[in-house]
């Protein structure tokens, strides 16, 4: 094990892969274990391998993570995260998958791209639209990636750290407002 | 036809008594002004009281609830609080049959255009009770990106009813306040200030002044210029 590997492992927190991380690495899919979230195993998966990994987790008889509970987007200081909560209806297993796109990789004016899971779970359709709407993660391969909560002509993604509210007659942002 | 003429004559007679000058060639016609004047004369005396009494006791609200405050609005319609004691139990499902919007709930920016449409579809005279902290000032969604910070930014409000949510008794109180307001106003006076009832006030972002005012400023300026030009032309 090289030094850089060690450094990466220690920064990732828990070194030993959990049940699902082990399953993935047995199938030749890399994953990185993160600190557990509320006692649930949490792994980070590269975005190129996301579809592969969830297909494997869904189909393999040891895991059967066949229910997608939620897709959420997070604007972390260093990256844009797309977070998937998977659950098994038959084996009561639970897993959190994070896909991180570093901010340095995203060109200014562009949105981070993550593959869409709408083909695998149709539940992902609206969740991904919401996370596109509010955090601005573009899900490539999504059948209808359009704003779902905000009006269609909305500018910007409101839950981003750098979001600036519009200045108009509907709020107090205008310093010379007559109200 | 005869009847009309007769009524016109009597109407005109009355107007002359009320010191309204009617040109000779219009003496035998009924014009809108004469009817208006007659109605105004009547309304200043007996009509207003009677009509307002009837109007104020049958304020029909629109079924409009966008979030938690709507629960209290429903509660007020049930038998425990019983809004029908005050004649407002007829919640209408269409704005065209309603007199009042109780904006019960948060108004988001996405809902704002729908609310404006609903307000415009209400037939005049129309009233608005801003129910709940959300619609009075934005309430606990103060500084939110998606919530309209006070519904009076998009439609004119008659009664403000703070509370999160207000008790049903408070809504009844607001209704009584509105009834007082209706009893104390005159329909003709209301019609004269109709232009101010337009739902949205556009604001100029550079000066922060309502666009209405800016437009009237420009009109005034144009009049001044026209007068100056005329003055020059007269002198030369
Ligand atoms: S004022 Fe309070 S109760 Fe009423 S809609 Fe707003 S949050 Fe809900």
Short mmCIF file of C-alpha atoms and ligand atoms in Angstrom, two decimals:
data_model
loop_
_atom_site.label_atom_id
_atom_site.label_comp_id
_atom_site.label_asym_id
_atom_site.label_seq_id
_atom_site.Cartn_x
_atom_site.Cartn_y
_atom_site.Cartn_z
CA UNK A 1 0.00 0.00 0.00
CA UNK A 2 1.54 3.30 -1.03
CA UNK A 3 1.56 6.41 1.11
CA UNK A 4 -0.95 8.26 -1.01
CA UNK A 5 -3.34 5.34 -0.72
CA UNK A 6 -3.01 5.43 3.01
CA UNK A 7 -3.64 9.14 3.12
CA UNK A 8 -6.76 8.67 1.06
CA UNK A 9 -8.02 5.93 3.32
CA UNK A 10 -7.47 7.92 6.48
CA UNK A 11 -9.21 10.95 4.96
CA UNK A 12 -12.11 8.73 4.00
CA UNK A 13 -12.57 7.86 7.68
CA UNK A 14 -13.47 4.19 8.03
CA UNK A 15 -11.07 2.03 6.14
CA UNK A 16 -12.72 -1.37 5.97
CA UNK A 17 -15.41 -1.62 3.30
CA UNK A 18 -18.87 -2.46 4.57
CA UNK A 19 -21.19 -5.18 3.35
CA UNK A 20 -22.24 -3.47 0.14
CA UNK A 21 -18.86 -1.94 -0.55
CA UNK A 22 -17.36 -5.41 -0.31
CA UNK A 23 -19.98 -6.75 -2.70
CA UNK A 24 -19.16 -4.06 -5.20
CA UNK A 25 -15.42 -4.57 -5.00
CA UNK A 26 -15.97 -8.33 -5.45
CA UNK A 27 -17.64 -7.44 -8.72
CA UNK A 28 -14.82 -5.15 -9.73
CA UNK A 29 -16.54 -1.85 -9.01
CA UNK A 30 -14.55 0.66 -7.02
CA UNK A 31 -16.17 2.41 -4.11
CA UNK A 32 -14.93 4.56 -1.28
CA UNK A 33 -16.37 4.18 2.20
CA UNK A 34 -17.46 7.38 3.93
CA UNK A 35 -18.43 7.84 7.58
CA UNK A 36 -21.78 6.17 8.26
CA UNK A 37 -24.82 8.40 8.08
CA UNK A 38 -27.06 7.59 11.08
CA UNK A 39 -25.74 4.05 11.20
CA UNK A 40 -26.32 3.41 7.52
CA UNK A 41 -23.42 2.38 5.34
CA UNK A 42 -22.38 5.23 3.10
CA UNK A 43 -20.20 4.84 0.04
CA UNK A 44 -18.91 7.12 -2.64
CA UNK A 45 -19.06 5.89 -6.20
CA UNK A 46 -17.53 7.39 -9.30
CA UNK A 47 -20.16 8.79 -11.62
CA UNK A 48 -19.04 6.63 -14.54
CA UNK A 49 -19.71 3.54 -12.47
CA UNK A 50 -22.94 4.62 -10.84
CA UNK A 51 -25.36 2.86 -13.20
CA UNK A 52 -23.28 -0.29 -13.12
CA UNK A 53 -23.12 -0.28 -9.33
CA UNK A 54 -26.81 0.24 -8.67
CA UNK A 55 -27.75 -2.40 -11.23
CA UNK A 56 -25.45 -4.83 -9.46
CA UNK A 57 -26.77 -3.92 -6.00
CA UNK A 58 -30.31 -4.27 -7.21
CA UNK A 59 -29.93 -7.60 -8.96
CA UNK A 60 -27.47 -9.55 -6.83
CA UNK A 61 -29.23 -11.96 -4.44
CA UNK A 62 -27.07 -10.95 -1.44
CA UNK A 63 -28.07 -7.30 -1.55
CA UNK A 64 -31.42 -6.88 -3.38
CA UNK A 65 -31.45 -3.12 -2.85
CA UNK A 66 -34.56 -2.80 -4.96
CA UNK A 67 -36.16 0.40 -3.66
CA UNK A 68 -34.91 3.91 -4.33
CA UNK A 69 -36.03 5.99 -1.36
CA UNK A 70 -34.73 9.39 -2.37
CA UNK A 71 -32.42 11.29 -4.63
CA UNK A 72 -31.08 14.51 -3.22
CA UNK A 73 -28.57 17.11 -4.24
CA UNK A 74 -26.07 18.77 -1.94
CA UNK A 75 -23.91 21.78 -2.62
CA UNK A 76 -20.86 20.95 -0.51
CA UNK A 77 -17.99 23.41 -0.16
CA UNK A 78 -15.77 21.45 -2.53
CA UNK A 79 -18.20 19.49 -4.68
CA UNK A 80 -21.72 18.95 -5.88
CA UNK A 81 -23.10 15.73 -4.43
CA UNK A 82 -25.93 13.64 -5.72
CA UNK A 83 -27.10 11.36 -2.89
CA UNK A 84 -29.09 8.15 -3.36
CA UNK A 85 -30.80 6.25 -0.56
CA UNK A 86 -31.38 2.60 -1.43
CA UNK A 87 -33.40 0.11 0.58
CA UNK A 88 -34.13 -3.55 0.33
CA UNK A 89 -37.76 -4.58 0.65
CA UNK A 90 -36.91 -8.25 1.31
CA UNK A 91 -33.65 -8.12 3.28
CA UNK A 92 -33.96 -4.85 5.25
CA UNK A 93 -30.58 -3.61 4.04
CA UNK A 94 -29.95 0.09 3.58
CA UNK A 95 -27.27 1.99 1.70
CA UNK A 96 -26.42 5.60 0.93
CA UNK A 97 -24.53 6.26 -2.27
CA UNK A 98 -22.89 9.60 -2.92
CA UNK A 99 -21.71 10.71 -6.31
CA UNK A 100 -19.40 13.70 -6.06
CA UNK A 101 -18.50 16.10 -8.83
CA UNK A 102 -15.66 18.35 -7.73
CA UNK A 103 -16.33 22.03 -8.28
CA UNK A 104 -12.97 22.43 -9.96
CA UNK A 105 -14.14 20.03 -12.69
CA UNK A 106 -17.18 22.10 -13.53
CA UNK A 107 -16.52 24.84 -16.05
CA UNK A 108 -18.02 28.23 -15.12
CA UNK A 109 -21.53 28.58 -16.50
CA UNK A 110 -21.97 24.83 -16.80
CA UNK A 111 -23.79 22.39 -14.60
CA UNK A 112 -22.26 19.26 -13.05
CA UNK A 113 -23.31 16.12 -14.88
CA UNK A 114 -24.39 12.88 -13.22
CA UNK A 115 -25.98 9.93 -15.04
CA UNK A 116 -29.71 9.61 -14.54
CA UNK A 117 -31.25 6.60 -12.82
CA UNK A 118 -34.70 7.24 -14.25
CA UNK A 119 -34.36 4.24 -16.55
CA UNK A 120 -33.74 1.93 -13.60
CA UNK A 121 -36.23 3.40 -11.12
CA UNK A 122 -39.00 5.59 -12.49
CA UNK A 123 -39.18 7.13 -9.00
CA UNK A 124 -35.90 8.83 -9.79
CA UNK A 125 -37.59 10.90 -12.48
CA UNK A 126 -39.19 13.54 -10.26
CA UNK A 127 -36.49 13.40 -7.59
CA UNK A 128 -33.85 14.20 -10.17
CA UNK A 129 -35.94 16.99 -11.57
CA UNK A 130 -36.19 18.47 -8.09
CA UNK A 131 -32.50 18.21 -7.48
CA UNK A 132 -31.85 19.76 -10.89
CA UNK A 133 -34.25 22.56 -10.07
CA UNK A 134 -32.89 23.46 -6.66
CA UNK A 135 -29.21 22.49 -6.72
CA UNK A 136 -28.50 22.50 -10.43
CA UNK A 137 -27.19 19.03 -11.11
CA UNK A 138 -27.75 17.97 -14.69
CA UNK A 139 -28.77 14.32 -14.93
CA UNK A 140 -27.66 13.10 -18.32
CA UNK A 141 -30.07 10.69 -19.97
CA UNK A 142 -33.06 11.97 -18.02
CA UNK A 143 -36.25 11.76 -20.14
CA UNK A 144 -37.68 15.15 -19.11
CA UNK A 145 -35.21 17.26 -17.18
CA UNK A 146 -37.23 20.35 -16.43
CA UNK A 147 -37.85 22.44 -13.33
CA UNK A 148 -40.46 20.84 -11.11
CA UNK A 149 -40.97 23.21 -8.15
CA UNK A 150 -40.01 26.64 -9.38
CA UNK A 151 -41.63 28.31 -12.37
CA UNK A 152 -40.09 27.27 -15.66
CA UNK A 153 -38.64 30.68 -16.33
CA UNK A 154 -36.77 30.80 -13.00
CA UNK A 155 -33.19 32.02 -13.12
CA UNK A 156 -30.58 30.15 -11.10
CA UNK A 157 -30.73 27.28 -8.66
CA UNK A 158 -31.94 28.52 -5.26
CA UNK A 159 -30.19 26.07 -2.93
CA UNK A 160 -26.74 26.80 -4.35
CA UNK A 161 -24.31 28.59 -2.07
CA UNK A 162 -23.74 31.33 -4.62
CA UNK A 163 -27.43 31.92 -5.37
CA UNK A 164 -28.55 35.54 -5.45
CA UNK A 165 -32.22 36.29 -4.91
CA UNK A 166 -33.96 38.33 -7.59
CA UNK A 167 -34.50 41.99 -6.75
CA UNK A 168 -38.06 42.87 -7.56
CA UNK A 169 -41.35 44.09 -6.15
CA UNK A 170 -42.10 40.80 -4.41
CA UNK A 171 -39.37 41.06 -1.74
CA UNK A 172 -37.43 43.61 0.28
CA UNK A 173 -34.17 43.33 -1.66
CA UNK A 174 -34.53 46.63 -3.44
CA UNK A 175 -32.86 49.31 -1.27
CA UNK A 176 -35.00 52.10 -2.73
CA UNK A 177 -38.28 50.22 -2.72
CA UNK A 178 -41.19 52.55 -2.04
CA UNK A 179 -42.65 50.14 0.50
CA UNK B 1 -90.59 54.58 -25.51
CA UNK B 2 -93.09 56.85 -23.86
CA UNK B 3 -92.18 55.50 -20.48
CA UNK B 4 -88.52 56.10 -21.10
CA UNK B 5 -89.18 59.68 -22.12
CA UNK B 6 -91.21 60.23 -19.03
CA UNK B 7 -88.56 58.83 -16.77
CA UNK B 8 -85.93 60.87 -18.58
CA UNK B 9 -87.93 64.00 -18.01
CA UNK B 10 -88.39 63.26 -14.35
CA UNK B 11 -84.71 62.35 -14.05
CA UNK B 12 -83.66 65.55 -15.75
CA UNK B 13 -85.99 67.52 -13.49
CA UNK B 14 -84.40 66.04 -10.47
CA UNK B 15 -80.93 66.83 -11.75
CA UNK B 16 -81.82 70.45 -12.29
CA UNK B 17 -82.95 70.53 -8.74
CA UNK B 18 -79.54 69.12 -7.84
CA UNK B 19 -77.96 72.05 -9.77
CA UNK B 20 -76.75 69.96 -12.72
CA UNK B 21 -76.71 71.91 -15.97
CA UNK B 22 -78.11 69.91 -18.87
CA UNK B 23 -77.87 71.36 -22.39
CA UNK B 24 -81.20 72.00 -24.08
CA UNK B 25 -80.66 69.48 -26.89
CA UNK B 26 -80.14 66.68 -24.39
CA UNK B 27 -83.21 67.45 -22.32
CA UNK B 28 -85.30 64.57 -23.73
CA UNK B 29 -82.66 61.85 -23.73
CA UNK B 30 -81.51 59.53 -21.02
CA UNK B 31 -77.74 59.66 -20.85
CA UNK B 32 -75.54 57.59 -18.66
CA UNK B 33 -74.61 60.68 -16.70
CA UNK B 34 -78.17 61.40 -15.76
CA UNK B 35 -78.68 57.85 -14.53
CA UNK B 36 -75.42 58.02 -12.63
CA UNK B 37 -76.38 61.30 -11.09
CA UNK B 38 -79.78 59.95 -10.11
CA UNK B 39 -78.18 56.89 -8.54
CA UNK B 40 -75.69 59.07 -6.76
CA UNK B 41 -78.42 61.30 -5.42
CA UNK B 42 -80.39 58.29 -4.24
CA UNK B 43 -77.33 56.62 -2.80
CA UNK B 44 -76.46 59.68 -0.78
CA UNK B 45 -79.83 59.45 0.87
CA UNK B 46 -81.43 56.04 1.31
CA UNK B 47 -79.99 53.59 -1.15
CA UNK B 48 -76.52 53.38 0.35
CA UNK B 49 -77.61 52.31 3.77
CA UNK B 50 -79.95 49.66 2.50
CA UNK B 51 -77.61 48.31 -0.18
CA UNK B 52 -74.61 48.29 2.11
CA UNK B 53 -76.56 46.53 4.83
CA UNK B 54 -77.51 43.83 2.34
CA UNK B 55 -74.01 43.61 0.84
CA UNK B 56 -72.19 43.46 4.15
CA UNK B 57 -74.33 40.60 5.38
CA UNK B 58 -73.74 38.41 2.35
CA UNK B 59 -70.02 38.52 1.69
CA UNK B 60 -69.31 35.31 -0.18
CA UNK B 61 -65.70 34.16 0.11
CA UNK B 62 -63.77 32.32 -2.53
CA UNK B 63 -62.53 28.85 -1.59
CA UNK B 64 -58.87 29.77 -1.59
CA UNK B 65 -56.47 28.06 0.79
CA UNK B 66 -52.82 27.54 -0.05
CA UNK B 67 -51.49 26.12 3.21
CA UNK B 68 -51.98 25.71 6.95
CA UNK B 69 -54.17 28.80 7.47
CA UNK B 70 -56.75 27.14 5.24
CA UNK B 71 -57.43 24.64 8.04
CA UNK B 72 -58.59 27.50 10.25
CA UNK B 73 -60.66 28.86 7.40
CA UNK B 74 -62.38 25.47 7.07
CA UNK B 75 -62.82 25.37 10.83
CA UNK B 76 -64.61 28.70 10.72
CA UNK B 77 -67.09 27.26 8.27
CA UNK B 78 -67.97 24.35 10.54
CA UNK B 79 -70.64 24.41 13.21
CA UNK B 80 -68.40 25.23 16.19
CA UNK B 81 -67.62 28.71 14.90
CA UNK B 82 -70.25 28.88 12.20
CA UNK B 83 -69.45 31.71 9.83
CA UNK B 84 -73.01 31.52 8.52
CA UNK B 85 -74.05 33.61 11.51
CA UNK B 86 -72.50 36.46 9.56
CA UNK B 87 -73.79 35.45 6.16
CA UNK B 88 -70.47 34.28 4.72
CA UNK B 89 -70.95 30.53 4.75
CA UNK B 90 -71.30 30.31 0.98
CA UNK B 91 -67.75 29.44 -0.05
CA UNK B 92 -67.75 29.70 -3.81
CA UNK B 93 -65.58 27.56 -6.02
CA UNK B 94 -65.30 30.20 -8.72
CA UNK B 95 -64.14 33.79 -8.35
CA UNK B 96 -66.95 34.99 -10.59
CA UNK B 97 -69.50 34.31 -7.87
CA UNK B 98 -67.45 35.53 -4.92
CA UNK B 99 -66.95 38.92 -3.26
CA UNK B 100 -64.01 38.17 -1.04
CA UNK B 101 -60.67 36.38 -1.19
CA UNK B 102 -59.37 35.16 2.14
CA UNK B 103 -55.74 34.52 1.22
CA UNK B 104 -55.38 31.65 3.67
CA UNK B 105 -51.81 30.52 3.32
CA UNK B 106 -48.38 31.19 1.96
CA UNK B 107 -48.32 32.75 -1.49
CA UNK B 108 -45.31 31.57 -3.43
CA UNK B 109 -43.98 33.29 -6.49
CA UNK B 110 -45.38 30.49 -8.59
CA UNK B 111 -48.84 31.03 -7.08
CA UNK B 112 -48.65 34.81 -7.41
CA UNK B 113 -49.75 34.94 -11.04
CA UNK B 114 -52.66 32.60 -10.30
CA UNK B 115 -53.74 34.79 -7.40
CA UNK B 116 -53.62 37.88 -9.59
CA UNK B 117 -55.78 36.12 -12.17
CA UNK B 118 -58.28 35.10 -9.49
CA UNK B 119 -58.40 38.63 -8.14
CA UNK B 120 -59.02 40.03 -11.60
CA UNK B 121 -61.81 37.54 -12.18
CA UNK B 122 -63.69 38.64 -9.07
CA UNK B 123 -66.49 41.00 -10.03
CA UNK B 124 -66.31 44.46 -8.50
CA UNK B 125 -66.88 45.25 -5.61
CA UNK B 126 -64.24 42.84 -4.35
CA UNK B 127 -62.44 42.54 -1.06
CA UNK B 128 -59.35 40.84 0.27
CA UNK B 129 -58.57 39.62 3.77
CA UNK B 130 -54.86 38.83 4.13
CA UNK B 131 -55.01 35.96 6.58
CA UNK B 132 -51.94 34.83 8.47
CA UNK B 133 -48.45 36.20 8.98
CA UNK B 134 -47.37 34.72 5.65
CA UNK B 135 -49.66 36.88 3.58
CA UNK B 136 -49.29 39.97 5.75
CA UNK B 137 -45.47 40.23 5.64
CA UNK B 138 -44.04 36.91 4.52
CA UNK B 139 -44.11 35.74 8.13
CA UNK B 140 -41.75 32.95 8.99
CA UNK B 141 -40.76 32.76 5.33
CA UNK B 142 -39.17 36.16 5.65
CA UNK B 143 -36.31 36.54 3.17
CA UNK B 144 -37.27 33.34 1.38
CA UNK B 145 -36.44 33.12 -2.29
CA UNK B 146 -39.78 31.65 -3.26
CA UNK B 147 -42.38 33.37 -1.05
CA UNK B 148 -44.05 36.67 -1.87
CA UNK B 149 -43.20 38.93 1.09
CA UNK B 150 -46.71 40.10 1.81
CA UNK B 151 -49.66 39.63 -0.46
CA UNK B 152 -50.29 43.38 -0.61
CA UNK B 153 -47.38 43.53 -3.02
CA UNK B 154 -49.58 41.98 -5.68
CA UNK B 155 -53.20 42.71 -4.75
CA UNK B 156 -54.78 45.45 -2.63
CA UNK B 157 -55.71 44.26 0.86
CA UNK B 158 -58.68 45.46 2.92
CA UNK B 159 -58.16 43.73 6.25
CA UNK B 160 -54.87 42.42 7.62
CA UNK B 161 -55.24 39.47 9.95
CA UNK B 162 -51.95 38.51 11.64
CA UNK B 163 -51.34 35.25 13.47
CA UNK B 164 -49.75 31.96 12.60
CA UNK B 165 -52.40 30.72 12.14
CA UNK B 166 -55.01 33.17 13.41
CA UNK B 167 -57.71 31.67 15.60
CA UNK B 168 -61.10 31.17 13.93
CA UNK B 169 -62.50 33.90 16.18
CA UNK B 170 -59.87 36.22 14.75
CA UNK B 171 -61.07 35.44 11.24
CA UNK B 172 -64.62 36.21 12.34
CA UNK B 173 -63.37 39.48 13.78
CA UNK B 174 -61.67 40.29 10.49
CA UNK B 175 -64.93 39.57 8.70
CA UNK B 176 -66.80 41.91 11.05
CA UNK B 177 -64.20 44.61 10.39
CA UNK B 178 -64.72 44.10 6.68
CA UNK B 179 -68.49 44.37 7.16
CA UNK B 180 -67.97 47.67 8.95
CA UNK B 181 -65.87 48.85 6.05
CA UNK B 182 -68.51 47.82 3.53
CA UNK B 183 -71.23 49.62 5.50
CA UNK B 184 -69.23 52.82 5.64
CA UNK B 185 -68.41 53.13 1.95
CA UNK B 186 -70.44 54.30 -0.99
CA UNK B 187 -70.52 52.36 -4.22
CA UNK B 188 -70.19 55.43 -6.40
CA UNK B 189 -67.16 56.62 -4.50
CA UNK B 190 -65.69 53.17 -4.87
CA UNK B 191 -66.24 53.21 -8.59
CA UNK B 192 -64.48 56.55 -8.89
CA UNK B 193 -61.27 55.18 -7.44
CA UNK B 194 -61.48 51.98 -9.42
CA UNK B 195 -58.21 52.59 -11.18
CA UNK B 196 -56.40 52.11 -7.91
CA UNK B 197 -57.82 48.61 -7.53
CA UNK B 198 -55.61 47.24 -10.29
CA UNK B 199 -53.85 44.22 -8.87
CA UNK B 200 -50.21 44.77 -9.61
CA UNK B 201 -48.21 47.90 -9.04
CA UNK B 202 -45.17 47.91 -11.28
CA UNK B 203 -42.15 49.47 -9.68
CA UNK B 204 -39.29 51.20 -11.40
CA UNK B 205 -36.16 49.58 -10.02
CA UNK B 206 -33.90 52.56 -10.49
CA UNK B 207 -35.97 55.05 -8.54
CA UNK B 208 -38.12 52.66 -6.52
CA UNK B 209 -41.24 54.61 -7.49
CA UNK B 210 -44.46 53.12 -8.85
CA UNK B 211 -44.55 53.20 -12.63
CA UNK B 212 -48.02 54.79 -12.47
CA UNK B 213 -46.50 57.89 -10.88
CA UNK B 214 -43.68 58.03 -13.41
CA UNK B 215 -46.16 57.86 -16.27
CA UNK B 216 -48.25 60.65 -14.80
CA UNK B 217 -45.07 62.71 -14.37
CA UNK B 218 -44.27 62.25 -18.04
CA UNK B 219 -47.81 63.26 -19.00
CA UNK B 220 -47.53 66.37 -16.90
CA UNK B 221 -44.20 67.24 -18.47
CA UNK B 222 -45.63 66.76 -21.96
CA UNK B 223 -48.54 69.04 -21.10
CA UNK B 224 -46.14 71.70 -19.85
CA UNK B 225 -44.10 71.48 -23.05
CA UNK B 226 -47.21 71.67 -25.19
CA UNK B 227 -48.34 74.73 -23.28
CA UNK B 228 -44.96 76.39 -23.64
CA UNK B 229 -45.00 75.76 -27.38
CA UNK B 230 -48.51 77.14 -27.64
CA UNK B 231 -47.50 80.20 -25.63
CA UNK B 232 -44.58 80.80 -28.01
CA UNK B 233 -46.81 80.35 -31.05
CA UNK B 234 -49.32 82.78 -29.63
CA UNK B 235 -46.68 85.43 -29.05
CA UNK B 236 -45.08 85.19 -32.45
S1 LIG C 1 -49.27 32.24 8.65
FE1 LIG C 1 -48.59 30.36 9.66
S2 LIG C 1 -50.41 29.05 9.63
FE2 LIG C 1 -50.75 30.66 8.12
S3 LIG C 1 -50.04 29.83 6.18
FE3 LIG C 1 -48.33 30.95 7.09
S4 LIG C 1 -47.18 29.41 8.20
FE4 LIG C 1 -49.21 28.54 7.81
#
